[in-house]
Tab-separated table of C-alpha atoms in Angstrom:
chain	number	residue	atom	x	y	z
A	1	UNK	CA	62.048	-8.515	187.738
A	2	UNK	CA	58.594	-7.340	188.876
A	3	UNK	CA	57.751	-3.651	189.146
A	4	UNK	CA	57.967	-2.310	192.700
A	5	UNK	CA	56.443	0.928	194.047
A	6	UNK	CA	59.185	3.178	195.277
A	7	UNK	CA	59.895	3.784	198.938
A	8	UNK	CA	60.139	7.363	200.276
A	9	UNK	CA	63.392	8.432	201.869
A	10	UNK	CA	63.819	7.083	205.386
A	11	UNK	CA	63.921	9.584	208.236
A	12	UNK	CA	65.801	9.233	211.530
A	13	UNK	CA	63.772	7.941	214.451
A	14	UNK	CA	62.348	10.557	216.828
A	15	UNK	CA	63.805	8.616	219.784
A	16	UNK	CA	66.450	10.422	221.799
A	17	UNK	CA	70.006	9.011	221.902
A	18	UNK	CA	69.327	7.665	225.408
A	19	UNK	CA	66.126	5.973	224.231
A	20	UNK	CA	67.896	4.387	221.260
A	21	UNK	CA	70.662	3.075	223.546
A	22	UNK	CA	68.050	1.689	225.949
A	23	UNK	CA	66.194	0.004	223.098
A	24	UNK	CA	69.431	-1.571	221.932
A	25	UNK	CA	70.318	-2.818	225.413
A	26	UNK	CA	66.838	-4.325	225.695
A	27	UNK	CA	67.393	-6.256	222.465
A	28	UNK	CA	70.645	-7.676	223.875
A	29	UNK	CA	68.914	-8.598	227.129
A	30	UNK	CA	66.148	-10.373	225.199
A	31	UNK	CA	68.647	-12.648	223.486
A	32	UNK	CA	69.740	-10.793	220.341
A	33	UNK	CA	73.234	-11.892	219.394
A	34	UNK	CA	75.880	-9.373	218.308
A	35	UNK	CA	77.951	-10.888	215.473
A	36	UNK	CA	81.116	-8.902	214.660
A	37	UNK	CA	83.618	-10.356	212.202
A	38	UNK	CA	86.732	-8.706	213.636
A	39	UNK	CA	88.693	-8.813	216.885
A	40	UNK	CA	85.532	-8.372	218.959
A	41	UNK	CA	84.205	-11.741	217.760
A	42	UNK	CA	85.296	-13.713	220.881
A	43	UNK	CA	83.656	-11.140	223.165
A	44	UNK	CA	80.995	-9.216	221.180
A	45	UNK	CA	79.506	-7.463	224.189
A	46	UNK	CA	82.691	-5.432	224.598
A	47	UNK	CA	81.176	-3.260	221.851
A	48	UNK	CA	78.636	-2.021	224.387
A	49	UNK	CA	81.533	-0.139	225.982
A	50	UNK	CA	82.068	2.784	223.638
A	51	UNK	CA	79.863	1.747	220.711
A	52	UNK	CA	76.312	2.008	221.962
A	53	UNK	CA	74.075	3.354	219.177
A	54	UNK	CA	72.522	6.805	219.450
A	55	UNK	CA	70.385	6.875	216.292
A	56	UNK	CA	67.947	4.561	214.529
A	57	UNK	CA	66.734	4.229	210.943
A	58	UNK	CA	64.149	1.785	209.626
A	59	UNK	CA	63.812	0.697	205.988
A	60	UNK	CA	61.430	-2.061	204.826
A	61	UNK	CA	61.274	-3.198	208.458
A	62	UNK	CA	65.066	-3.553	208.650
A	63	UNK	CA	66.702	-1.578	211.453
A	64	UNK	CA	69.926	0.397	211.269
A	65	UNK	CA	71.302	1.357	214.690
A	66	UNK	CA	74.061	3.992	214.490
A	67	UNK	CA	76.624	5.522	216.819
A	68	UNK	CA	77.580	9.159	216.453
A	69	UNK	CA	79.839	9.722	213.462
A	70	UNK	CA	83.592	9.178	214.058
A	71	UNK	CA	86.792	9.480	212.045
A	72	UNK	CA	90.180	7.904	211.587
A	73	UNK	CA	93.037	8.987	209.318
A	74	UNK	CA	91.114	8.087	206.151
A	75	UNK	CA	87.414	8.843	206.494
A	76	UNK	CA	84.347	9.642	208.583
A	77	UNK	CA	82.247	6.653	209.585
A	78	UNK	CA	79.470	5.279	211.750
A	79	UNK	CA	79.601	2.065	213.699
A	80	UNK	CA	76.289	0.549	212.629
A	81	UNK	CA	74.310	-2.494	213.726
A	82	UNK	CA	72.042	-4.019	211.084
A	83	UNK	CA	68.999	-5.964	212.282
A	84	UNK	CA	67.131	-7.610	209.439
A	85	UNK	CA	63.375	-7.984	209.264
A	86	UNK	CA	62.037	-11.520	208.851
A	87	UNK	CA	59.247	-12.468	206.463
A	88	UNK	CA	58.020	-15.391	208.568
A	89	UNK	CA	57.714	-13.563	211.893
A	90	UNK	CA	56.402	-10.196	213.091
A	91	UNK	CA	59.617	-9.762	215.097
A	92	UNK	CA	62.987	-8.742	213.581
A	93	UNK	CA	65.752	-11.308	213.285
A	94	UNK	CA	67.455	-11.992	216.655
A	95	UNK	CA	70.894	-11.029	215.310
A	96	UNK	CA	72.704	-7.703	215.147
A	97	UNK	CA	75.500	-7.332	212.593
A	98	UNK	CA	78.085	-4.652	213.456
A	99	UNK	CA	79.262	-2.815	210.331
A	100	UNK	CA	81.291	0.229	209.326
A	101	UNK	CA	79.354	2.790	207.260
A	102	UNK	CA	81.595	5.436	205.684
A	103	UNK	CA	81.192	8.290	203.221
A	104	UNK	CA	83.077	8.046	199.950
A	105	UNK	CA	84.521	10.971	197.976
A	106	UNK	CA	81.581	10.624	195.561
A	107	UNK	CA	79.394	11.666	198.543
A	108	UNK	CA	77.727	8.267	198.824
A	109	UNK	CA	77.545	6.272	202.062
A	110	UNK	CA	78.991	2.766	201.785
A	111	UNK	CA	79.661	-0.270	203.947
A	112	UNK	CA	83.170	-1.673	204.398
A	113	UNK	CA	83.497	-5.393	203.625
A	114	UNK	CA	86.861	-6.191	205.260
A	115	UNK	CA	90.049	-4.530	206.417
A	116	UNK	CA	93.765	-4.723	205.664
A	117	UNK	CA	96.023	-3.366	208.369
A	118	UNK	CA	99.713	-4.191	208.200
A	119	UNK	CA	103.042	-2.328	208.118
A	120	UNK	CA	102.679	-2.205	204.312
A	121	UNK	CA	98.952	-1.637	203.806
A	122	UNK	CA	96.019	0.204	205.385
A	123	UNK	CA	92.898	-0.328	203.282
A	124	UNK	CA	89.196	-1.120	203.600
A	125	UNK	CA	87.481	-3.695	201.391
A	126	UNK	CA	85.184	-2.170	198.781
A	127	UNK	CA	82.867	-4.983	197.775
A	128	UNK	CA	82.754	-7.599	195.063
A	129	UNK	CA	85.325	-7.662	192.287
A	130	UNK	CA	84.910	-7.320	188.520
A	131	UNK	CA	87.189	-8.097	185.561
A	132	UNK	CA	88.628	-5.241	183.507
A	133	UNK	CA	90.539	-5.734	180.252
A	134	UNK	CA	93.705	-3.646	180.095
A	135	UNK	CA	96.459	-4.006	177.478
A	136	UNK	CA	95.283	-7.475	176.534
A	137	UNK	CA	95.187	-8.742	180.114
A	138	UNK	CA	92.389	-9.300	182.624
A	139	UNK	CA	92.727	-7.416	185.898
A	140	UNK	CA	90.360	-7.617	188.840
A	141	UNK	CA	89.155	-4.465	190.573
A	142	UNK	CA	86.695	-3.699	193.341
A	143	UNK	CA	83.146	-3.047	192.158
A	144	UNK	CA	82.718	-0.307	194.735
A	145	UNK	CA	79.082	0.268	193.794
A	146	UNK	CA	78.231	-3.095	195.402
A	147	UNK	CA	78.863	-1.494	198.804
A	148	UNK	CA	76.593	1.524	198.258
A	149	UNK	CA	73.975	1.658	200.984
A	150	UNK	CA	70.337	2.001	199.871
A	151	UNK	CA	69.502	5.334	198.264
A	152	UNK	CA	66.527	5.537	200.625
A	153	UNK	CA	68.754	6.045	203.699
A	154	UNK	CA	71.483	8.244	202.185
A	155	UNK	CA	69.817	11.529	203.072
A	156	UNK	CA	69.128	10.376	206.647
A	157	UNK	CA	72.758	9.326	207.117
A	158	UNK	CA	73.844	12.781	205.987
A	159	UNK	CA	71.418	14.385	208.423
A	160	UNK	CA	72.609	12.271	211.359
A	161	UNK	CA	76.277	12.909	210.523
A	162	UNK	CA	75.659	16.660	210.795
A	163	UNK	CA	74.233	16.433	214.323
A	164	UNK	CA	77.665	16.677	215.933
A	165	UNK	CA	79.972	19.674	215.439
A	166	UNK	CA	83.163	17.741	216.074
A	167	UNK	CA	83.691	14.062	215.289
A	168	UNK	CA	85.518	11.735	217.627
A	169	UNK	CA	88.802	10.146	216.517
A	170	UNK	CA	88.646	6.350	216.605
A	171	UNK	CA	91.508	3.967	215.758
A	172	UNK	CA	89.906	0.805	217.171
A	173	UNK	CA	86.533	0.345	215.519
A	174	UNK	CA	87.711	-1.066	212.197
A	175	UNK	CA	89.834	-3.813	213.756
A	176	UNK	CA	87.109	-4.731	216.261
A	177	UNK	CA	84.351	-5.045	213.674
A	178	UNK	CA	85.949	-5.994	210.339
A	179	UNK	CA	87.947	-9.065	209.315
A	180	UNK	CA	91.640	-8.230	209.061
A	181	UNK	CA	92.528	-9.714	205.674
A	182	UNK	CA	95.920	-10.538	204.103
A	183	UNK	CA	97.644	-7.692	202.255
A	184	UNK	CA	96.700	-8.965	198.801
A	185	UNK	CA	93.022	-9.761	199.462
A	186	UNK	CA	90.821	-7.443	197.426
A	187	UNK	CA	87.973	-9.956	197.169
A	188	UNK	CA	85.375	-9.832	199.975
A	189	UNK	CA	84.488	-12.836	202.105
A	190	UNK	CA	81.563	-15.144	201.398
A	191	UNK	CA	79.162	-13.499	203.830
A	192	UNK	CA	79.180	-10.499	201.490
A	193	UNK	CA	79.493	-12.127	198.067
A	194	UNK	CA	77.264	-15.211	198.500
A	195	UNK	CA	73.913	-13.376	199.004
A	196	UNK	CA	74.609	-11.313	195.880
A	197	UNK	CA	75.488	-14.403	193.856
A	198	UNK	CA	72.271	-16.089	194.982
A	199	UNK	CA	70.213	-13.065	193.931
A	200	UNK	CA	71.885	-12.916	190.531
A	201	UNK	CA	71.111	-16.604	190.009
A	202	UNK	CA	67.401	-16.202	190.832
A	203	UNK	CA	65.320	-15.334	187.721
A	204	UNK	CA	62.908	-13.147	189.692
A	205	UNK	CA	65.781	-11.069	191.095
A	206	UNK	CA	67.620	-10.379	187.847
A	207	UNK	CA	67.709	-6.955	186.246
A	208	UNK	CA	67.623	-7.231	182.442
A	209	UNK	CA	68.752	-10.852	182.795
A	210	UNK	CA	72.056	-9.651	184.314
A	211	UNK	CA	73.042	-7.869	181.068
A	212	UNK	CA	74.299	-4.255	180.912
A	213	UNK	CA	71.481	-1.708	180.963
A	214	UNK	CA	73.573	1.248	179.717
A	215	UNK	CA	76.646	1.781	177.551
A	216	UNK	CA	78.545	4.383	175.564
A	217	UNK	CA	78.635	4.019	171.787
A	218	UNK	CA	81.698	6.292	171.515
A	219	UNK	CA	84.658	6.346	173.917
A	220	UNK	CA	85.007	9.426	176.141
A	221	UNK	CA	81.777	10.987	174.843
A	222	UNK	CA	79.042	11.276	177.516
A	223	UNK	CA	76.555	12.294	174.801
A	224	UNK	CA	76.749	8.776	173.361
A	225	UNK	CA	75.187	7.162	176.459
A	226	UNK	CA	72.469	4.632	175.508
A	227	UNK	CA	70.026	2.685	177.679
A	228	UNK	CA	68.344	-0.674	177.255
A	229	UNK	CA	64.593	-0.277	176.562
A	230	UNK	CA	62.771	0.914	179.696
A	231	UNK	CA	65.891	1.508	181.789
A	232	UNK	CA	66.450	5.190	181.039
A	233	UNK	CA	65.703	7.546	183.941
A	234	UNK	CA	62.165	8.933	183.792
A	235	UNK	CA	62.804	12.629	184.317
A	236	UNK	CA	59.196	13.527	183.504
A	237	UNK	CA	57.263	11.219	185.869
A	238	UNK	CA	59.861	9.303	187.887
A	239	UNK	CA	61.013	11.893	190.424
A	240	UNK	CA	61.097	10.264	193.876
A	241	UNK	CA	62.913	12.714	196.135
A	242	UNK	CA	65.411	15.550	196.249
A	243	UNK	CA	67.560	17.285	198.814
A	244	UNK	CA	70.380	19.788	199.209
A	245	UNK	CA	73.583	19.928	201.214
A	246	UNK	CA	76.984	21.585	201.015
A	247	UNK	CA	80.462	20.252	200.342
A	248	UNK	CA	83.796	22.010	200.645
A	249	UNK	CA	85.331	19.317	198.426
A	250	UNK	CA	82.986	20.165	195.544
A	251	UNK	CA	82.809	23.903	196.034
A	252	UNK	CA	79.496	24.550	197.761
A	253	UNK	CA	75.895	23.564	197.122
A	254	UNK	CA	75.137	19.915	196.325
A	255	UNK	CA	71.759	18.949	194.879
A	256	UNK	CA	70.568	15.354	195.021
A	257	UNK	CA	67.828	13.792	192.868
A	258	UNK	CA	66.449	10.258	193.163
A	259	UNK	CA	64.782	9.236	189.878
A	260	UNK	CA	63.033	5.984	188.898
A	261	UNK	CA	63.642	4.303	185.550
A	262	UNK	CA	60.878	4.336	182.962
A	263	UNK	CA	60.022	0.704	183.719
A	264	UNK	CA	60.159	1.241	187.514
A	265	UNK	CA	62.588	-1.651	187.990
A	266	UNK	CA	65.557	0.460	189.094
A	267	UNK	CA	66.349	3.923	190.426
A	268	UNK	CA	69.104	6.455	189.817
A	269	UNK	CA	70.762	8.950	192.144
A	270	UNK	CA	72.015	12.140	190.484
A	271	UNK	CA	74.273	14.644	192.242
A	272	UNK	CA	75.019	18.162	191.040
A	273	UNK	CA	77.723	20.517	192.315
A	274	UNK	CA	78.633	23.987	190.993
A	275	UNK	CA	81.190	22.643	188.511
A	276	UNK	CA	80.344	18.957	188.073
A	277	UNK	CA	77.452	16.503	187.967
A	278	UNK	CA	77.605	12.747	188.377
A	279	UNK	CA	75.408	9.642	188.478
A	280	UNK	CA	75.666	7.089	191.281
A	281	UNK	CA	75.338	3.525	189.869
A	282	UNK	CA	71.642	2.561	189.932
A	283	UNK	CA	69.911	0.298	192.437
A	284	UNK	CA	66.790	-1.798	192.364
A	285	UNK	CA	63.657	-0.684	194.173
A	286	UNK	CA	63.022	-3.948	196.012
A	287	UNK	CA	63.332	-4.618	199.741
A	288	UNK	CA	65.968	-7.371	199.600
A	289	UNK	CA	68.544	-6.197	202.148
A	290	UNK	CA	71.165	-8.547	203.605
A	291	UNK	CA	73.372	-8.390	206.674
A	292	UNK	CA	75.719	-5.699	205.345
A	293	UNK	CA	72.766	-3.327	205.046
A	294	UNK	CA	72.938	-3.170	201.240
A	295	UNK	CA	70.758	-4.602	198.498
């Protein structure tokens, strides 16, 4: 994979909520299609009643339109509309993909891939699946890191989420926007998994030829962490950005550090709270975003 200069953190647009809503309506009037996967699919324009965006982010020419933050019984979330940039035209793609962006307990913003809502189950899809060996058997679990939104917009999403003092309860958005899957479907649908599979198959998109870039040489010993050559975080020269926030869940001040790898192929996101620190799974530094808003 070629080396890519890093992108600064995105900042929210200076447009007012009314201006963002007007810009969005103008896109619809000019022929942009709204393409939800859930119950709003037969009549997508019903989303204009109650889900007009108020905020706008731009990353690599891709646009992220966002409503004010909302909540249901499980989490806080935005209704987002992703409009992808096109390489062959100066104008963005004439499609808007409604998505659900939510904040995980690891304090990372993610996109939901599908939705299970039945008398027995209430669950949001968490990305591609991966095999895990347990007691001599192979079990499949969600690879939740595949739904992490780009590091470059995480700080802006936090900032926008803090603009309202009280979030609005919403029990409809998930069913309108996300596919309602059978109770036992952990695996995402092809519109999420296929672009990732294509990237992994392309030699110029692979990271370390799709092999692990880090591992522990001793179980349960963080000091035994090893990196493939060039993929260790460059703490000396690779600092990209930092920020601070607060979290009641983690006991106060949260520091955030975005750090490039030594070879500049990937980036890390470190988070530090008063009693714990953790590493968000790394991302590439390229601009390949697909319709779910993730790399």
